[in-house]
C-alpha positions as a printed NumPy array, in Angstrom:
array([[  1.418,  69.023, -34.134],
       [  3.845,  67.104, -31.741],
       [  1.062,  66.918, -29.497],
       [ -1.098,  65.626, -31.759],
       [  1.255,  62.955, -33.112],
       [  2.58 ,  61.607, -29.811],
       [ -1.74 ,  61.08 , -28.688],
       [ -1.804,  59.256, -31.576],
       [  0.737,  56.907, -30.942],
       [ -0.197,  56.93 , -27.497],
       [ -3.893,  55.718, -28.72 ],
       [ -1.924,  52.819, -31.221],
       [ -0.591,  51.622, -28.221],
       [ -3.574,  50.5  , -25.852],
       [ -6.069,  47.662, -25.846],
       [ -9.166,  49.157, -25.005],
       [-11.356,  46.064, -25.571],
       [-10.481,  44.442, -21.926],
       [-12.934,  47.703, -20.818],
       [-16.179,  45.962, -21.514],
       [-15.422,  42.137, -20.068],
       [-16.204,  44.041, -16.38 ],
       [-17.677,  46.754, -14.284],
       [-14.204,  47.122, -12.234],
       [-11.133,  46.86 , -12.665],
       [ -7.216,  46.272, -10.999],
       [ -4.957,  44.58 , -12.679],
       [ -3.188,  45.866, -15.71 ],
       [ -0.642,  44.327, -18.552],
       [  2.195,  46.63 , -19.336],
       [  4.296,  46.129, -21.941],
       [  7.991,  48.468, -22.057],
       [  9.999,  48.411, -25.073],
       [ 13.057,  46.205, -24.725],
       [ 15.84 ,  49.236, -24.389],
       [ 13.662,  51.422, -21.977],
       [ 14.795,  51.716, -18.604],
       [ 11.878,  50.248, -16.804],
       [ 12.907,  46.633, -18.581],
       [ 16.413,  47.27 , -16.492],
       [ 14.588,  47.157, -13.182],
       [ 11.799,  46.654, -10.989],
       [ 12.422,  49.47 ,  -9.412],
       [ 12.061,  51.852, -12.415],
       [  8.527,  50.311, -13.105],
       [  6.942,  50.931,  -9.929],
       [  8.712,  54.584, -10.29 ],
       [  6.919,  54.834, -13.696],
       [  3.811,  53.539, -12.547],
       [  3.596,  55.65 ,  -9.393],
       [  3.725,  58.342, -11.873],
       [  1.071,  57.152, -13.96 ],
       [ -1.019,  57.054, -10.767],
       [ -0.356,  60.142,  -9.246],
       [ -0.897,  62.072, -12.881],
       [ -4.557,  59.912, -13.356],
       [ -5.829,  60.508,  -9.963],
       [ -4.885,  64.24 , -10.285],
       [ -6.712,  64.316, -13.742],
       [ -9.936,  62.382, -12.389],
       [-12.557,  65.276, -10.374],
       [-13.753,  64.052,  -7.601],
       [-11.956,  60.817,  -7.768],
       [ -9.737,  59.53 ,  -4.526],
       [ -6.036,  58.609,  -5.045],
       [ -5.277,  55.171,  -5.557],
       [ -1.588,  53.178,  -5.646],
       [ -0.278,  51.152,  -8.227],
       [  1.968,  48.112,  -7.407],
       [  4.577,  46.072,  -9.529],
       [  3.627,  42.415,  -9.041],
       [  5.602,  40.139, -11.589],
       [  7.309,  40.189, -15.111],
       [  5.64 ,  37.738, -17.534],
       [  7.432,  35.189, -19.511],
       [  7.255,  37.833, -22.946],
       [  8.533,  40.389, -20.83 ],
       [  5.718,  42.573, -20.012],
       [  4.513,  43.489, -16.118],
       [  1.518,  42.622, -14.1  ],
       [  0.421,  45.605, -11.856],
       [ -2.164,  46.   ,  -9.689],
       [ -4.36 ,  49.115,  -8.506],
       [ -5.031,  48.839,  -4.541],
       [ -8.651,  49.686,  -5.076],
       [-11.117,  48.939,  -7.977],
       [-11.343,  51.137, -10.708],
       [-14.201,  51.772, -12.709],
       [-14.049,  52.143, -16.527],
       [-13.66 ,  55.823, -16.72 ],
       [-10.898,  55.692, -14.276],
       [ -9.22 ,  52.535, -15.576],
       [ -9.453,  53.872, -19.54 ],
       [ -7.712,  57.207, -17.804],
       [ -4.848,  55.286, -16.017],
       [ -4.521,  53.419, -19.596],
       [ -4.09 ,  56.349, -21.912],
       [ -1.63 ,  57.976, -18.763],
       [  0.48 ,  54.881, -19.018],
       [  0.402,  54.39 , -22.891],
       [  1.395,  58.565, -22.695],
       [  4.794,  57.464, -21.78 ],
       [  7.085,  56.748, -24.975],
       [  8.736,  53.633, -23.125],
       [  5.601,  51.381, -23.47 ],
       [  4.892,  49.197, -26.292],
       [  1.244,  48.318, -24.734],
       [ -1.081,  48.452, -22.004],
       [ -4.328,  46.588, -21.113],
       [ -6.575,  44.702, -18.967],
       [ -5.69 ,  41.994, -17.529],
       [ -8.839,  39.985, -17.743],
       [-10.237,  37.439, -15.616],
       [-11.115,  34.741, -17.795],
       [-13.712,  32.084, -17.107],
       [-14.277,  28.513, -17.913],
       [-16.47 ,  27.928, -21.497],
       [-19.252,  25.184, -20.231],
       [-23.099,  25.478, -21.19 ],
       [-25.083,  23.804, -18.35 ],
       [-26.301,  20.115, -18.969],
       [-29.295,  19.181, -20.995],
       [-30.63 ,  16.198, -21.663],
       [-28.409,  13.186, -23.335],
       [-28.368,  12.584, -26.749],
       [-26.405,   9.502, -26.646],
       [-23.042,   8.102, -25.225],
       [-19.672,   9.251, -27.033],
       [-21.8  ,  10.039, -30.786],
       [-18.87 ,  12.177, -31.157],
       [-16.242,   9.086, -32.513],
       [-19.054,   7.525, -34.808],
       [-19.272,   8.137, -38.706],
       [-23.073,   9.184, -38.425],
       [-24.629,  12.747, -38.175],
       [-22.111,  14.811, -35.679],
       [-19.437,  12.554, -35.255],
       [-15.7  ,  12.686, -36.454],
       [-15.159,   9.374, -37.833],
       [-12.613,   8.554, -34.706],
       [-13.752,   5.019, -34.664],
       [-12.37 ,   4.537, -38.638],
       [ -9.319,   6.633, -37.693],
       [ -8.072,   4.174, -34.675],
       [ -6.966,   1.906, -37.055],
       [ -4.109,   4.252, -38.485],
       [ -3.824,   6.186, -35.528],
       [ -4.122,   6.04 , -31.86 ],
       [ -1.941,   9.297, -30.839],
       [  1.359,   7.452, -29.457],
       [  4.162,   9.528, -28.891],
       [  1.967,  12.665, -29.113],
       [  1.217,  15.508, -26.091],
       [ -1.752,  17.725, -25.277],
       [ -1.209,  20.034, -22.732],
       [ -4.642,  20.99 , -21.298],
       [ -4.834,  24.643, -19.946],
       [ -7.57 ,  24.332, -17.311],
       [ -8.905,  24.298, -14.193],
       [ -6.236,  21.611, -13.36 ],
       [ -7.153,  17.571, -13.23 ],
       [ -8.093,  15.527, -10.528],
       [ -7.309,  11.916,  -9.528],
       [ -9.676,   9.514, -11.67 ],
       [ -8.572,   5.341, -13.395],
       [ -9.867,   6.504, -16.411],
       [ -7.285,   8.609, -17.012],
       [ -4.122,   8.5  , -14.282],
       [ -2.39 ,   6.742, -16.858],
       [ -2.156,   9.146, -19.908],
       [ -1.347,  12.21 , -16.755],
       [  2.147,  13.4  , -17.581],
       [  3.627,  15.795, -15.001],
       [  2.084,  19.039, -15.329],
       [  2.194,  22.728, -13.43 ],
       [  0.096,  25.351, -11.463],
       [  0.451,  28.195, -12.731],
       [ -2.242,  30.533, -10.994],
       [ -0.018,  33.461,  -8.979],
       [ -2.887,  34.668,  -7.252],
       [ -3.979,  32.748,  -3.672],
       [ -7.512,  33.756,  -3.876],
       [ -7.892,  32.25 ,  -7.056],
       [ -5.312,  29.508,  -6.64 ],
       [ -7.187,  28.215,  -3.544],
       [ -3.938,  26.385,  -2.495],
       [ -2.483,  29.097,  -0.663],
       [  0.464,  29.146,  -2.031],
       [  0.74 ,  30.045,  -5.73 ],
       [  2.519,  28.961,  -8.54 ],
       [  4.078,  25.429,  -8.166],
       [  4.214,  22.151,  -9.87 ],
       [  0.882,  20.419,  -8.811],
       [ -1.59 ,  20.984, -11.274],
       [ -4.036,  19.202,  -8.911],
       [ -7.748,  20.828,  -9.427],
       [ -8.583,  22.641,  -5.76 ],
       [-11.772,  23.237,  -7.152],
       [-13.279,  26.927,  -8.739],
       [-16.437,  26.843,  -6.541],
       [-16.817,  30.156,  -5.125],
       [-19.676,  32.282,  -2.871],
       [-22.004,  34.216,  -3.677],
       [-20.58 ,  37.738,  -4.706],
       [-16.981,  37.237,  -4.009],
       [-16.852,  37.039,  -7.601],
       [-18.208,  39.806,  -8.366],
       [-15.97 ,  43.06 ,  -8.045],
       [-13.513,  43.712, -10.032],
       [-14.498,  41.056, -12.864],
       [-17.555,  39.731, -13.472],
       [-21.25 ,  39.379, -11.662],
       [-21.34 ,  35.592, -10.365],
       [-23.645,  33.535,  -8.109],
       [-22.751,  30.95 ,  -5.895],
       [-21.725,  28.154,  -8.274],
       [-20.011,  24.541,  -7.495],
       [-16.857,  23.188,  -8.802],
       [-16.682,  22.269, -12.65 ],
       [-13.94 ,  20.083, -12.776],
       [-13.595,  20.922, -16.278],
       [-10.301,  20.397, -16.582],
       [-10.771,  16.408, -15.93 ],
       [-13.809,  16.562, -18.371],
       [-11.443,  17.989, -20.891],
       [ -8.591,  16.25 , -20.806],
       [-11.412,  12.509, -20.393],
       [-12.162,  14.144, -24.345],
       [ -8.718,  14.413, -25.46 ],
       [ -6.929,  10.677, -23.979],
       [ -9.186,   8.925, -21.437],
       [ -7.611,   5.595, -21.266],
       [ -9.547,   3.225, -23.646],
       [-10.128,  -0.382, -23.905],
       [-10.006,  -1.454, -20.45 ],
       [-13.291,  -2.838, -20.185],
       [-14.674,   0.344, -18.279],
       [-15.853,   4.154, -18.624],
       [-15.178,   6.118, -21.655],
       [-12.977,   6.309, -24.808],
       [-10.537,   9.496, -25.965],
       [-10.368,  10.32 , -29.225],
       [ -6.333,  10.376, -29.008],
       [ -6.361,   7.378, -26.069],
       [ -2.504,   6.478, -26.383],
       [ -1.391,  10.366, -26.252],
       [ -0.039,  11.822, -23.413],
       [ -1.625,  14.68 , -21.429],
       [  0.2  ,  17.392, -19.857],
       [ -2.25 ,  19.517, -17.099],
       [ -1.538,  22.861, -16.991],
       [ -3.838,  24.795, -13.898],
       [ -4.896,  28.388, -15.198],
       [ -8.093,  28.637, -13.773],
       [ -9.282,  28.648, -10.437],
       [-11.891,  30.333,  -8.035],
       [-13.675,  33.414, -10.082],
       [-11.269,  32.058, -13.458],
       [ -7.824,  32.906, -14.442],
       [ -5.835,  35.834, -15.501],
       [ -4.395,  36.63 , -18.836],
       [ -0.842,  36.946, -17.59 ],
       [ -0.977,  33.837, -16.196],
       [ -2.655,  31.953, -18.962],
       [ -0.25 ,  33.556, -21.644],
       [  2.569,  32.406, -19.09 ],
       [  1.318,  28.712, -19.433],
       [  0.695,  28.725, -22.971],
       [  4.688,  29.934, -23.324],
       [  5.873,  27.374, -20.928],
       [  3.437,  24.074, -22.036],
       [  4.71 ,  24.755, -25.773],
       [  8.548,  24.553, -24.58 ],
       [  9.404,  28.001, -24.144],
       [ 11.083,  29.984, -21.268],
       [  9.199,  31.485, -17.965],
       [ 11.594,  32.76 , -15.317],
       [ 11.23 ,  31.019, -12.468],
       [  9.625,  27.983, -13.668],
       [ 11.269,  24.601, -14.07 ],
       [ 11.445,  23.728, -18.189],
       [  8.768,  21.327, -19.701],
       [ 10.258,  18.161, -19.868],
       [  7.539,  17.216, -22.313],
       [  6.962,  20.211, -24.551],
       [  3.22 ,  19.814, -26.363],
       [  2.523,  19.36 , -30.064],
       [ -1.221,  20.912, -29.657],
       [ -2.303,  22.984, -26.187],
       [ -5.903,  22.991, -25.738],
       [ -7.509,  26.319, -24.464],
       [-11.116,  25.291, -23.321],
       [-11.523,  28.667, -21.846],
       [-11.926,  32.85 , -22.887],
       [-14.407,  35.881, -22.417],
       [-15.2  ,  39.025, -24.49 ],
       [-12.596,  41.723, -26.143],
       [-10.209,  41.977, -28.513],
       [ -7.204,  39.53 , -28.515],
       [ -5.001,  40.551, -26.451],
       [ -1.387,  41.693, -27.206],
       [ -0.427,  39.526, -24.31 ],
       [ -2.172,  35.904, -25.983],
       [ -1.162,  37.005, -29.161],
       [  2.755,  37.593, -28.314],
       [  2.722,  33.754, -26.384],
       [  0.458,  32.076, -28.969],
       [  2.894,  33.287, -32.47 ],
       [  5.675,  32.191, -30.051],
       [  4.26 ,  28.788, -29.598],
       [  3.235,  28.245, -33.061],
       [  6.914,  29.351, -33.886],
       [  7.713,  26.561, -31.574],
       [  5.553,  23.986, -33.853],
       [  2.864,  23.917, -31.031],
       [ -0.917,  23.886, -32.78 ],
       [ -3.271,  25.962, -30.459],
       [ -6.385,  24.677, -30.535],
       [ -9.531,  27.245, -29.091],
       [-12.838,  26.925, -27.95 ],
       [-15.35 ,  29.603, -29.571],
       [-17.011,  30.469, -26.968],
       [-20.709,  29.721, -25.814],
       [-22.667,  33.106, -26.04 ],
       [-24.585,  32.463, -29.768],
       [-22.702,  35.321, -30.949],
       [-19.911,  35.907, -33.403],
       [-16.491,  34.564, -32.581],
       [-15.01 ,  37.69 , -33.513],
       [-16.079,  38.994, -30.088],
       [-14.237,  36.139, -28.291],
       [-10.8  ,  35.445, -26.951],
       [ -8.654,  33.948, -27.437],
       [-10.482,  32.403, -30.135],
       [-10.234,  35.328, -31.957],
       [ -6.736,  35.737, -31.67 ],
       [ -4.46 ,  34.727, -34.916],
       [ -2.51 ,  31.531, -35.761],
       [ -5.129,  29.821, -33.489],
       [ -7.759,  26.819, -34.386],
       [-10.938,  27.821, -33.215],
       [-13.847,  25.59 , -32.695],
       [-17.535,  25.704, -32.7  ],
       [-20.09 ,  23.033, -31.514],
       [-22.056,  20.908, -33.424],
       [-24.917,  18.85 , -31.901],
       [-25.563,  14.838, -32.157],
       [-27.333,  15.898, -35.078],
       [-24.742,  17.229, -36.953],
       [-25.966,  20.816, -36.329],
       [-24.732,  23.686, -34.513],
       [-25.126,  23.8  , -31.04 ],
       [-27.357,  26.564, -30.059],
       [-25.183,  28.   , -27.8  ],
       [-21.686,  27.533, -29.733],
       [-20.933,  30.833, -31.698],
       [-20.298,  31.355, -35.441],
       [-18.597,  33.529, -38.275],
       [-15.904,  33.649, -40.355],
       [-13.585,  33.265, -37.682],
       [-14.629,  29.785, -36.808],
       [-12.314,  27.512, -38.34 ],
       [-13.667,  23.864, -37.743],
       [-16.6  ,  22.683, -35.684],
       [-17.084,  19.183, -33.65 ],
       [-19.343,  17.473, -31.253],
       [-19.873,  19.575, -27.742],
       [-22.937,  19.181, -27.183],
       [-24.02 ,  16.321, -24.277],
       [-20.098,  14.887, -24.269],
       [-19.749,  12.05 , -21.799],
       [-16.433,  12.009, -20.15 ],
       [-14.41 ,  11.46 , -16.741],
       [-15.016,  14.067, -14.083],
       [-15.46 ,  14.345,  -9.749],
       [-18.731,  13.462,  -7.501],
       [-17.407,  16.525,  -5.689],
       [-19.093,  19.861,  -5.136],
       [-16.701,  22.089,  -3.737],
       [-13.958,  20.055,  -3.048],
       [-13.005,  16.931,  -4.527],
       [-15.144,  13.815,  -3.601],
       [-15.013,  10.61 ,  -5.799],
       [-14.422,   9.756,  -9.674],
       [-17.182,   9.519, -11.665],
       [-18.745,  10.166, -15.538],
       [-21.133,  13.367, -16.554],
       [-22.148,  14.922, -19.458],
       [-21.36 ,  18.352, -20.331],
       [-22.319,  20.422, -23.086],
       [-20.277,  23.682, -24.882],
       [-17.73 ,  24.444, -27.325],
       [-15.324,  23.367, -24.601],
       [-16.124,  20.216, -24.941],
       [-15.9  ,  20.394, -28.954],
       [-11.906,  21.578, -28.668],
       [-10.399,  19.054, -26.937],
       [-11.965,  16.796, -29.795],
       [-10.052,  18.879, -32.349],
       [ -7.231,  18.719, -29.885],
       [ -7.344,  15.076, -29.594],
       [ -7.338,  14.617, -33.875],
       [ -4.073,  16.536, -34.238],
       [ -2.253,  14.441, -31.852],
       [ -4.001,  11.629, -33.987],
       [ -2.275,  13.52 , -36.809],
       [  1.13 ,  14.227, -35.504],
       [  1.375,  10.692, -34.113],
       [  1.212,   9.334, -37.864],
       [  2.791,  12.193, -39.525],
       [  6.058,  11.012, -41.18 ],
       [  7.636,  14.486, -40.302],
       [  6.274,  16.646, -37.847],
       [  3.624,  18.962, -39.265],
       [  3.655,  22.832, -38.829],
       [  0.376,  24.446, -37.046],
       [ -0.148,  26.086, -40.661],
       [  0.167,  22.319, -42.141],
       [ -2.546,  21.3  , -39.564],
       [ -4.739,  23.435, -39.659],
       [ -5.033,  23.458, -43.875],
       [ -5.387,  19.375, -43.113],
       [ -8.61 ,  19.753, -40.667],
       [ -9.824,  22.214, -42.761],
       [ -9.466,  20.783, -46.543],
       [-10.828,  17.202, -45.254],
       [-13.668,  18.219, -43.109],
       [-17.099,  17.462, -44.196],
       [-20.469,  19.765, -44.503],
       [-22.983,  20.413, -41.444],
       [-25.458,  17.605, -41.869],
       [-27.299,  19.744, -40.084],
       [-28.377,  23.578, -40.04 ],
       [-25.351,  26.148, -39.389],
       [-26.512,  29.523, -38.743],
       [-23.961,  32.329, -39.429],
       [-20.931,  30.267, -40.061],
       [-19.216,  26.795, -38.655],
       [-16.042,  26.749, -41.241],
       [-14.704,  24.115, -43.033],
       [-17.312,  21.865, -41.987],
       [-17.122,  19.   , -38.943],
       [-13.521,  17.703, -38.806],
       [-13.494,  14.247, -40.006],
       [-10.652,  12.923, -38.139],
       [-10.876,   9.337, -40.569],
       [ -9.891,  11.656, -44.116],
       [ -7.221,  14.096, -42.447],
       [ -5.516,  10.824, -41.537],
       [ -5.281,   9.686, -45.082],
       [ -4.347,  12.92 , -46.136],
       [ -1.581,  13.645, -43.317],
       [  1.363,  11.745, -45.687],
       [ -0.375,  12.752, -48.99 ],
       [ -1.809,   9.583, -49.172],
       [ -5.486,  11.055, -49.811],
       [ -7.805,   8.536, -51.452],
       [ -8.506,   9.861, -54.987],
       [-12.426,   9.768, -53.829],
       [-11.452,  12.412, -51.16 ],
       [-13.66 ,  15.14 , -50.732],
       [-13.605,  18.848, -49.724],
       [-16.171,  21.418, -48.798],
       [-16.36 ,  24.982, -49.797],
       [-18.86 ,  27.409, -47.951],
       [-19.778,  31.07 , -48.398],
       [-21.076,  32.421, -44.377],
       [-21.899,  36.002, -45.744],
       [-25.365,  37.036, -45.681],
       [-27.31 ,  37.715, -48.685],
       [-30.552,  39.35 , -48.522],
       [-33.463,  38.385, -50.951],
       [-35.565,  41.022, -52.27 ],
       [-39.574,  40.674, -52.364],
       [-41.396,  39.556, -55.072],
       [-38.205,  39.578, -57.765],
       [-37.806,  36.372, -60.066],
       [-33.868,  37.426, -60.815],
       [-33.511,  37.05 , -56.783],
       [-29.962,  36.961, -55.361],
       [-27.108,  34.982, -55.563],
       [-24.238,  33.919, -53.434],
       [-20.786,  31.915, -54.829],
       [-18.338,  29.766, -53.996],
       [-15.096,  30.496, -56.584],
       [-12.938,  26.512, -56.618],
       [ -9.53 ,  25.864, -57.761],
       [ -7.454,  23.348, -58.025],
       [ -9.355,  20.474, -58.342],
       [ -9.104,  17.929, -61.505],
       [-11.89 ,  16.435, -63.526],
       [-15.71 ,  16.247, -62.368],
       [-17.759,  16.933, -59.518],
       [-19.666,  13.487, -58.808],
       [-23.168,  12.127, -58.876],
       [-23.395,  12.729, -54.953],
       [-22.458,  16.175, -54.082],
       [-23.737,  17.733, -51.493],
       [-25.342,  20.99 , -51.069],
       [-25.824,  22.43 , -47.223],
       [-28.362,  25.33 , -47.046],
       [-29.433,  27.611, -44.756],
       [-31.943,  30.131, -45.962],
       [-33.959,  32.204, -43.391],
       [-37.195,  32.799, -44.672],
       [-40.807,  33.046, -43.183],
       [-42.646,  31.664, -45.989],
       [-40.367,  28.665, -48.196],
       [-43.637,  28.237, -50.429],
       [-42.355,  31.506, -51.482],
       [-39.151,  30.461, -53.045],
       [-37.555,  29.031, -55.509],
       [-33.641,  27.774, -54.724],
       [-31.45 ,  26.558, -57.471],
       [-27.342,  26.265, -57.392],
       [-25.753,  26.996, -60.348],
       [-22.561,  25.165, -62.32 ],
       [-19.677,  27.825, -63.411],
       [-21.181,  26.595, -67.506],
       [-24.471,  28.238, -65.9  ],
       [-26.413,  24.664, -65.696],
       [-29.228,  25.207, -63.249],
       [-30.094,  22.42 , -60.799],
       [-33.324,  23.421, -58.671],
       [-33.067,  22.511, -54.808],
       [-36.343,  23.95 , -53.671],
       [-39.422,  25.043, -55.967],
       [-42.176,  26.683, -53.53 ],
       [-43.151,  23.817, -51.527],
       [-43.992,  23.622, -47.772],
       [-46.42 ,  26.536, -47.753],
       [-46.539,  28.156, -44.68 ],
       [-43.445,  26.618, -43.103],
       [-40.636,  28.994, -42.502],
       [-36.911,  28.354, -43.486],
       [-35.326,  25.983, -46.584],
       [-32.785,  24.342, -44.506],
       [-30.739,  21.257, -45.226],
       [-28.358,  19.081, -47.124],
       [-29.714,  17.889, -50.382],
       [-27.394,  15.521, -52.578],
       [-27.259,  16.549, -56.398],
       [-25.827,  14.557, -59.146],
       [-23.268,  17.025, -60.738],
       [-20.915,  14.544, -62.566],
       [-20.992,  16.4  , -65.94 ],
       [-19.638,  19.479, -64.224],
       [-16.33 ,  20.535, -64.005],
       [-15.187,  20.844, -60.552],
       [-12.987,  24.433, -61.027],
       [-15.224,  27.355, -61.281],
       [-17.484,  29.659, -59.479],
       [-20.648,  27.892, -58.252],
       [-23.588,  30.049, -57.485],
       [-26.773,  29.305, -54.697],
       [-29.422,  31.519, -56.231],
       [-32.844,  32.02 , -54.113],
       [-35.792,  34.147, -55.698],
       [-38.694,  35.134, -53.978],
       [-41.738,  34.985, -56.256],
       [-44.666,  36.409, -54.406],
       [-45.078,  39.803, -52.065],
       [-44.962,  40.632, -48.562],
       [-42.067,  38.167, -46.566],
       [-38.366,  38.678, -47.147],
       [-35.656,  36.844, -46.072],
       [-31.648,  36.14 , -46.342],
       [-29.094,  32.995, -47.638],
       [-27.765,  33.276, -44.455],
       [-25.103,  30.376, -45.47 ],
       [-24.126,  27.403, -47.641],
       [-21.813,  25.111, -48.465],
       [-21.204,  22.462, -51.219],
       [-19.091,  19.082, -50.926],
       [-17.354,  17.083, -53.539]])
């Protein structure tokens, strides 16, 4: 029974989820408890993990013997170590569950190579849509008069920035905090130049242990990203930032082949004020970080440990949700808690393609075909110059950019928790389709500014949505129904609400779609029109004014002849 108990613990202890971001695999997070005697020493780690090693390899058939080395402690106090060949997942899962075996560790996992969240260019929608009032923007433009983001600091975790006029102005002093000289590129590792040495790499020197790659030029994302968040603005030239009188602290995580999570989690402790030995203090400790960046797994303990220290801190975290049209809860850190995770909306108000979805998504904004400042450089840096770039990393630093808007005007600094209820309670529906889940809605940066003192307008709106699927049977008049429960709300809805659908269907002339008032008024939407045409997608405006706001509100969709079926994939109702 001892046995049996201690395996379980042992299991309760590791992140397994780092396993499927990669074929192979060297470099390991390992967390001791605080009174162990590995946290006393060096020393006693690599005598643990030499252990670890020699009990794996013996263990593994066939397998050859491999080393373990002690590398660095992080800033939460757990150890980077390295294997001095590449492991496969069978042999990596093995050294895991040796290393969790040991009573003395409160984790172990992968320490991931993260990579940079950009979709490739398309074609361009329009210059900086993203401020305007209309379809996908955040209503910047009406926010500028209350707010410009003075006083207020982003730190952008990133590839790094490079020189550009656009933006050399709002540049606070910032730090490097890649440890590894392959990846750094600068050859000499962590220091306080956050300058961007470029993350073009070769053809398959990216490839084992991490992730397949081809050859691929630098991104310059960082400089992209922080253009978004405070490019300077009204200087006759280039492009605006949504928070253009905030302050932008660069923090370098990423660099040739990505970044690592113990660095990353190291930068995310140090930009929000905390402690990393070693490392001179922030002098300018960030109210939001932007994190423009992740990959596949599980959050990991690591992120989770420096994110709930830098909320604790007051810092907001702020996360793109990744580009793979899949759901958020399979990407980090956007799927880590006390985080603000964004998805990408389109100059249409819709959601991008690419940007993923679910419950998890907090917020969405514009990401897709974002103008901002970025390098004429391929590898290395050449000249300044303006591109568009598409992805939900371009959709954070927007976010980012609207709570420094936020904090700027606050009369007392708000709490992430504060922030996050503000983006979420004044955003407004999808104008467009959202399939699988975009939140609260896009932020509108304009109504969480009015709302930031409790000054909201009494003609302030809110929008409710309800992402879970609901399938509709064949041929069945009652159909199926999906709700929305509101509270909290005084006197009537009004005479333009607005109802967002998204119903996947391959025949509409099929179906009838009605929402329903909690006093069980019926008020049709769609009545088997279009035919042929597949889908009843939208945002249809409904006068509701003699219904009470409070209640549960119903979107009911019957299909009333035979042979297609379909789903209410999601909806969402504003008043």
């Amino acid at each position: 029974m001892a046995s049996t108990a201690g395996s379980a613990f042992a299991a309760e202890r590791i992140n397994l989820s780092g396993l499927q971001t990669a074929q192979k695999f060297d470099r390991f997070i390992v967390k001791y408890s605080n009174n162990s005697v590995e946290r006393s020493s060096a020393a006693n780690v690599q005598k643990a993990l030499n252990a670890a090693a020699s009990s794996t390899a013996g263990k593994t058939r066939g397998a050859a013997a491999f080393g373990l080395s002690h590398l660095r402690r992080t800033a939460i106090g757990a150890d980077v170590v390295r294997s001095d060949r590449a492991l496969d997942r069978s042999q990596a899962e093995s050294l895991m569950r040796q290393i969790a075996a040991d009573p003395n560790v409160e984790y172990v996992e992968v320490d991931v190579l993260r990579q940079r969240k950009l979709t490739p260019n398309d074609t361009h929608y329009g210059v900086q849509y993203g401020f305007n009032g209309a379809n996908g923007g955040i209503r910047a433009d009406q926010a500028w008069d209350l707010s410009t983001g003075t006083g207020s600091v982003v730190a952008v975790l990133d590839t790094g920035i490079t020189p550009h006029s656009d933006l050399n102005a709002n540049i606070l002093p910032g730090y490097d905090f890649i440890s590894d000289t392959f990846v750094s590129r600068d050859g000499d590792g962590r220091d306080s130049n956050p300058n961007d040495e470029g993350d073009w790499n070769n053809a398959t020197e990216c490839d084992s242990p991490g992730y397949d790659a081809p050859a691929g030029d630098s991104s310059w994302h960082g400089t992209h990203v922080a253009g978004t968040v405070a490019a300077v603005t009204n200087n006759a030239k280039g492009v605006a930032g949504t928070a253009f009188n905030a302050k932008v602290v660069p923090v370098r995580v990423l660099g040739r082949c990505g970044g690592y999570d113990s660095d990353i989690s190291d930068a995310i402790v140090w930009a929000s004020g905390g402690t990393v030995s070693g490392i001179p203090a922030n002098a300018n400790p960030a109210e939001v970080i932007n994190m423009s960046l992740g990959g596949g797994g599980a959050c990991p303990s690591s992120y989770q440990t420096a994110i709930n220290g830098a909320v604790g801190r007051g810092t907001t975290i702020v996360v793109a949700a990744g580009n793979e049209s899949a759901n958020v809860s399979t990407s980090t850190p956007a799927n880590c808690a006390n985080v603000i995770a964004v998805a990408a909306t389109t100059s249409t108000g819709a959601k991008a393609s690419y940007s993923n979805y679910g419950t998890g998504i907090d917020v969405s904004a514009p990401g897709d075909q974002i103008a901002s400042t970025h390098n004429s450089g391929t590898t290395t840096q050449g000249s300044e110059q303006y591109v568009y770039m598409s992805g939900t990393s371009m959709a954070s630093p927007h976010v980012a950019g609207v709570v420094a808007l936020l904090q700027s005007k606050a009369t007392t600094p708000k709490t992430p928790a504060e922030i996050e209820a503000l983006l979420k309670s004044t955003a407004r529906a999808l104008p467009g389709a959202c399939s699988g889940g975009c939140g609260a809605g896009i932020i509108n940066a304009k109504a969480a500014l009015d709302a930031v003192n409790g000054t909201t307008p009494p003609t302030g709106t809110q929008t409710y949505s309800n992402g879970t699927d609901y399938n509709i049977p064949d041929n069945n008049a009652t159909g199926v129904s999906s709700s929305i429960a509101v509270s909290g709300r005084t006197g009537n809805a009004p005479s333009n609400a607005s109802v967002t659908v998204n119903i996947i269907h391959p025949y509409k002339g099929d179906l009838i779609v009605d929402l329903i008032a909690p006093d069980g008024s019926v008020y049709n939407i769609h009545n088997r029109t279009g035919s042929a045409a597949d889908n009843v997608s939208g945002t249809f405006t409904l006068n509701l004014s003699s219904e009470a706001l409070n209640g549960t509100w119903k979107l009911r969709a019957a299909d009333r002849a035979a042979q297609d079926i379909g789903r209410i994939d999601t909806w969402s109702i504003t008043f």
